[in-house]
């Protein structure tokens, strides 16, 4: 074999070796059922491939380095009831993201809300209540024109309704290794009932709750999305770390 042929064969082999598998992000973006949790537990059901905002170089100002590998022996998966007490959302270690698709279903639209706060109260009997308040004006998708449209009166109407509020009604044991969270999301003046599976992990003195849920734009009173914006259904991906407030 000549040196040129050897070089060409090497290039072909290298190309095949570097060929990527089909993009997992083209799977339906509205899946509610959590994936099997990973070995480290803390990000169980957290589909990292779907969170493309990490690839957009968005600077959330959050420090998500929890050093899982060093502390993985300290966490425990909760499958029955949450620990009693008052818990507050640690904004620096939490995320409120969303994912949708463009009108042709080809280009994913990924975004996040930069400002939010929340509190969870759990009684000795396991009854849980709480709120998550999201500042609608802090939505970011990486494209200013699209952000402005999503904050406009066509969608979130951020000037008139500066906050979205999720009210937790209950967290009950679910199937397998997750809990079922039930509550309602107030978007503008529309209350949207939601019930979806979440993973809850006690990690030292921190409580981590994570889940995904589909939200229909019609239920929120949104108009049909224009091309280049978002389709009718979006998926919220929420990962909250809470600290004990006593």
Tab-separated table of C-alpha atoms in Angstrom:
chain	number	residue	atom	x	y	z
A	1	UNK	CA	0.000	0.000	0.000
A	2	UNK	CA	1.404	3.426	-0.938
A	3	UNK	CA	1.898	6.162	1.617
A	4	UNK	CA	-0.964	8.157	0.044
A	5	UNK	CA	-3.360	5.186	0.225
A	6	UNK	CA	-2.374	4.579	3.843
A	7	UNK	CA	-3.067	8.212	4.694
A	8	UNK	CA	-6.479	8.090	2.977
A	9	UNK	CA	-7.416	4.882	4.794
A	10	UNK	CA	-6.358	6.462	8.088
A	11	UNK	CA	-8.579	9.490	7.430
A	12	UNK	CA	-11.603	7.268	6.656
A	13	UNK	CA	-11.071	5.218	9.800
A	14	UNK	CA	-10.703	8.391	11.874
A	15	UNK	CA	-13.919	9.817	10.407
A	16	UNK	CA	-15.821	6.648	11.248
A	17	UNK	CA	-14.382	6.593	14.737
A	18	UNK	CA	-15.491	10.175	15.338
A	19	UNK	CA	-18.948	9.795	13.823
A	20	UNK	CA	-21.634	10.685	16.326
A	21	UNK	CA	-24.694	8.582	17.004
A	22	UNK	CA	-28.045	10.109	15.999
A	23	UNK	CA	-28.825	13.115	18.152
A	24	UNK	CA	-30.724	12.030	21.217
A	25	UNK	CA	-32.185	15.486	21.394
A	26	UNK	CA	-34.424	14.737	18.417
A	27	UNK	CA	-36.477	12.429	20.635
A	28	UNK	CA	-39.847	13.875	21.698
A	29	UNK	CA	-39.184	16.815	23.984
A	30	UNK	CA	-42.296	16.336	26.081
A	31	UNK	CA	-41.507	13.106	27.847
A	32	UNK	CA	-42.736	13.131	31.444
A	33	UNK	CA	-41.510	9.774	32.694
A	34	UNK	CA	-38.121	10.154	34.391
A	35	UNK	CA	-35.226	8.141	33.050
A	36	UNK	CA	-33.574	5.609	35.305
A	37	UNK	CA	-31.521	7.559	37.832
A	38	UNK	CA	-27.789	7.652	37.496
A	39	UNK	CA	-25.412	5.965	39.888
A	40	UNK	CA	-24.606	9.165	41.763
A	41	UNK	CA	-28.309	9.645	42.478
A	42	UNK	CA	-28.441	13.420	42.774
A	43	UNK	CA	-29.347	13.980	39.136
A	44	UNK	CA	-31.706	11.025	38.859
A	45	UNK	CA	-34.145	11.586	35.997
A	46	UNK	CA	-32.196	14.663	34.912
A	47	UNK	CA	-31.696	14.430	31.174
A	48	UNK	CA	-28.473	16.376	30.752
A	49	UNK	CA	-28.510	15.940	26.968
A	50	UNK	CA	-31.761	17.879	26.843
A	51	UNK	CA	-30.427	20.856	28.757
A	52	UNK	CA	-28.796	22.574	25.843
A	53	UNK	CA	-28.550	25.853	27.708
A	54	UNK	CA	-25.295	24.449	29.105
A	55	UNK	CA	-24.003	24.443	25.545
A	56	UNK	CA	-25.069	28.029	24.853
A	57	UNK	CA	-22.526	29.490	27.267
A	58	UNK	CA	-25.295	31.067	29.344
A	59	UNK	CA	-23.759	32.445	32.515
A	60	UNK	CA	-26.398	31.777	35.150
A	61	UNK	CA	-24.152	32.885	37.940
A	62	UNK	CA	-24.962	29.563	39.619
A	63	UNK	CA	-22.414	27.177	41.032
A	64	UNK	CA	-23.659	23.679	40.229
A	65	UNK	CA	-20.493	21.875	41.233
A	66	UNK	CA	-21.835	19.732	44.054
A	67	UNK	CA	-18.787	17.439	44.106
A	68	UNK	CA	-21.071	14.405	43.742
A	69	UNK	CA	-18.275	11.894	43.414
A	70	UNK	CA	-16.729	12.881	46.711
A	71	UNK	CA	-20.036	12.912	48.578
A	72	UNK	CA	-22.058	10.201	46.867
A	73	UNK	CA	-21.995	8.003	49.960
A	74	UNK	CA	-23.895	10.725	51.883
A	75	UNK	CA	-27.058	10.820	49.774
A	76	UNK	CA	-30.227	8.753	50.115
A	77	UNK	CA	-33.151	8.435	47.714
A	78	UNK	CA	-36.521	9.259	49.294
A	79	UNK	CA	-39.398	7.022	48.203
A	80	UNK	CA	-42.030	7.566	50.912
A	81	UNK	CA	-42.099	10.951	52.668
A	82	UNK	CA	-39.928	14.046	52.782
A	83	UNK	CA	-38.113	14.965	56.001
A	84	UNK	CA	-40.170	17.256	58.230
A	85	UNK	CA	-39.235	20.899	58.496
A	86	UNK	CA	-39.055	24.153	56.574
A	87	UNK	CA	-36.861	24.129	53.482
A	88	UNK	CA	-35.844	27.067	51.294
A	89	UNK	CA	-34.648	26.924	47.689
A	90	UNK	CA	-30.917	27.528	47.275
A	91	UNK	CA	-30.973	29.615	44.104
A	92	UNK	CA	-27.238	29.222	43.465
A	93	UNK	CA	-27.570	25.420	43.219
A	94	UNK	CA	-30.949	25.197	41.463
A	95	UNK	CA	-32.267	25.482	37.904
A	96	UNK	CA	-35.615	26.245	36.288
A	97	UNK	CA	-35.287	25.374	32.606
A	98	UNK	CA	-37.644	24.767	29.717
A	99	UNK	CA	-37.412	23.036	26.367
A	100	UNK	CA	-39.637	23.228	23.309
A	101	UNK	CA	-39.300	22.882	19.561
A	102	UNK	CA	-39.629	25.259	16.642
A	103	UNK	CA	-42.730	25.076	14.511
A	104	UNK	CA	-41.253	22.502	12.138
A	105	UNK	CA	-40.078	20.373	15.049
A	106	UNK	CA	-36.495	20.530	13.856
A	107	UNK	CA	-34.739	23.103	16.008
A	108	UNK	CA	-34.953	22.824	19.789
A	109	UNK	CA	-35.652	25.957	21.775
A	110	UNK	CA	-33.975	25.856	25.173
A	111	UNK	CA	-34.155	28.455	27.877
A	112	UNK	CA	-34.116	29.142	31.584
A	113	UNK	CA	-35.374	31.578	34.177
A	114	UNK	CA	-32.559	33.322	35.964
A	115	UNK	CA	-34.443	34.500	39.046
A	116	UNK	CA	-36.733	32.426	41.273
A	117	UNK	CA	-37.292	31.613	44.930
A	118	UNK	CA	-39.255	29.036	46.869
A	119	UNK	CA	-40.111	27.425	50.167
A	120	UNK	CA	-41.266	23.944	51.173
A	121	UNK	CA	-42.982	23.040	54.457
A	122	UNK	CA	-43.253	19.405	55.486
A	123	UNK	CA	-45.237	18.322	58.554
A	124	UNK	CA	-44.414	15.456	60.888
A	125	UNK	CA	-47.083	13.408	59.094
A	126	UNK	CA	-45.355	13.953	55.746
A	127	UNK	CA	-47.900	16.461	54.408
A	128	UNK	CA	-46.085	18.917	52.157
A	129	UNK	CA	-46.985	22.400	50.948
A	130	UNK	CA	-44.931	25.053	49.289
A	131	UNK	CA	-44.459	27.657	46.592
A	132	UNK	CA	-42.021	28.414	43.800
A	133	UNK	CA	-42.051	31.986	42.491
A	134	UNK	CA	-40.461	32.554	39.065
A	135	UNK	CA	-39.637	36.015	37.717
A	136	UNK	CA	-40.955	35.957	34.137
A	137	UNK	CA	-38.831	38.907	33.017
A	138	UNK	CA	-35.653	36.878	33.596
A	139	UNK	CA	-36.389	34.350	30.825
A	140	UNK	CA	-33.412	33.733	28.535
A	141	UNK	CA	-33.075	31.586	25.406
A	142	UNK	CA	-29.907	33.065	23.940
A	143	UNK	CA	-31.715	35.112	21.259
A	144	UNK	CA	-32.796	38.592	22.348
A	145	UNK	CA	-35.575	38.928	19.748
A	146	UNK	CA	-37.109	35.614	20.773
A	147	UNK	CA	-36.785	36.507	24.467
A	148	UNK	CA	-38.632	39.771	23.871
A	149	UNK	CA	-41.417	37.961	22.014
A	150	UNK	CA	-41.820	35.335	24.748
A	151	UNK	CA	-42.015	38.079	27.386
A	152	UNK	CA	-44.564	40.050	25.350
A	153	UNK	CA	-48.346	40.074	25.710
A	154	UNK	CA	-48.547	37.163	23.231
A	155	UNK	CA	-47.009	34.851	25.800
A	156	UNK	CA	-45.858	35.570	29.352
A	157	UNK	CA	-46.899	39.244	29.427
A	158	UNK	CA	-44.008	39.874	31.802
A	159	UNK	CA	-44.822	43.556	32.374
A	160	UNK	CA	-48.384	42.825	33.480
A	161	UNK	CA	-47.590	39.510	35.155
A	162	UNK	CA	-44.013	39.721	36.465
A	163	UNK	CA	-44.220	36.367	38.234
A	164	UNK	CA	-45.317	32.792	37.637
A	165	UNK	CA	-46.283	30.930	40.784
A	166	UNK	CA	-46.272	27.187	41.364
A	167	UNK	CA	-48.249	26.075	44.407
A	168	UNK	CA	-47.462	22.628	45.782
A	169	UNK	CA	-50.463	20.708	47.055
A	170	UNK	CA	-48.937	17.311	47.845
A	171	UNK	CA	-46.014	14.959	47.368
A	172	UNK	CA	-47.012	11.321	47.594
A	173	UNK	CA	-45.189	8.006	47.093
A	174	UNK	CA	-45.184	6.997	43.441
A	175	UNK	CA	-44.032	3.888	41.644
A	176	UNK	CA	-40.491	2.568	41.543
A	177	UNK	CA	-38.090	5.084	43.076
A	178	UNK	CA	-39.859	8.401	42.587
A	179	UNK	CA	-42.544	10.508	44.239
A	180	UNK	CA	-45.600	12.100	42.621
A	181	UNK	CA	-45.836	15.876	42.954
A	182	UNK	CA	-49.200	17.598	42.528
A	183	UNK	CA	-49.926	21.299	42.357
A	184	UNK	CA	-50.883	24.166	40.068
A	185	UNK	CA	-48.901	26.662	38.014
A	186	UNK	CA	-50.307	30.168	37.694
A	187	UNK	CA	-49.253	31.619	34.323
A	188	UNK	CA	-50.662	35.088	33.766
A	189	UNK	CA	-54.241	34.629	35.053
A	190	UNK	CA	-54.502	30.920	34.191
A	191	UNK	CA	-54.044	28.193	36.817
A	192	UNK	CA	-52.726	24.998	35.205
A	193	UNK	CA	-53.093	21.800	37.269
A	194	UNK	CA	-49.974	19.623	37.153
A	195	UNK	CA	-49.074	16.182	38.455
A	196	UNK	CA	-45.757	14.564	37.590
A	197	UNK	CA	-43.019	12.284	38.937
A	198	UNK	CA	-40.033	13.716	40.778
A	199	UNK	CA	-36.925	12.338	42.397
A	200	UNK	CA	-36.120	13.474	45.913
A	201	UNK	CA	-32.691	12.932	47.394
A	202	UNK	CA	-31.448	13.832	50.865
A	203	UNK	CA	-27.817	14.823	50.506
A	204	UNK	CA	-26.309	15.644	53.887
A	205	UNK	CA	-28.211	18.723	55.064
A	206	UNK	CA	-29.578	19.449	51.581
A	207	UNK	CA	-32.751	18.201	49.917
A	208	UNK	CA	-32.697	17.825	46.130
A	209	UNK	CA	-35.957	17.602	44.155
A	210	UNK	CA	-35.939	17.167	40.409
A	211	UNK	CA	-38.542	16.481	37.732
A	212	UNK	CA	-39.945	17.207	34.275
A	213	UNK	CA	-43.448	18.122	33.204
A	214	UNK	CA	-45.225	19.093	29.974
A	215	UNK	CA	-47.093	22.387	29.781
A	216	UNK	CA	-49.585	23.110	26.988
A	217	UNK	CA	-49.492	26.702	25.751
A	218	UNK	CA	-53.236	26.682	25.159
A	219	UNK	CA	-53.825	25.933	28.844
A	220	UNK	CA	-51.777	29.039	29.620
A	221	UNK	CA	-53.817	31.132	27.162
A	222	UNK	CA	-50.933	31.683	24.743
A	223	UNK	CA	-51.449	32.396	21.063
A	224	UNK	CA	-50.167	30.019	18.401
A	225	UNK	CA	-46.419	30.422	18.165
A	226	UNK	CA	-44.920	32.173	15.178
A	227	UNK	CA	-42.272	30.377	13.085
A	228	UNK	CA	-38.899	30.459	14.799
A	229	UNK	CA	-40.448	30.758	18.244
A	230	UNK	CA	-41.849	27.710	20.060
A	231	UNK	CA	-44.392	24.981	19.426
A	232	UNK	CA	-47.572	24.328	21.388
A	233	UNK	CA	-46.085	22.193	24.150
A	234	UNK	CA	-43.072	23.018	26.271
A	235	UNK	CA	-41.349	20.891	28.871
A	236	UNK	CA	-40.239	22.353	32.163
A	237	UNK	CA	-37.115	20.787	33.653
A	238	UNK	CA	-36.710	21.797	37.283
A	239	UNK	CA	-33.861	20.855	39.610
A	240	UNK	CA	-34.092	22.414	43.070
A	241	UNK	CA	-31.672	22.168	45.955
A	242	UNK	CA	-33.210	23.176	49.280
A	243	UNK	CA	-31.581	23.900	52.612
A	244	UNK	CA	-33.171	23.458	56.025
A	245	UNK	CA	-34.529	26.638	57.547
A	246	UNK	CA	-35.415	24.967	60.817
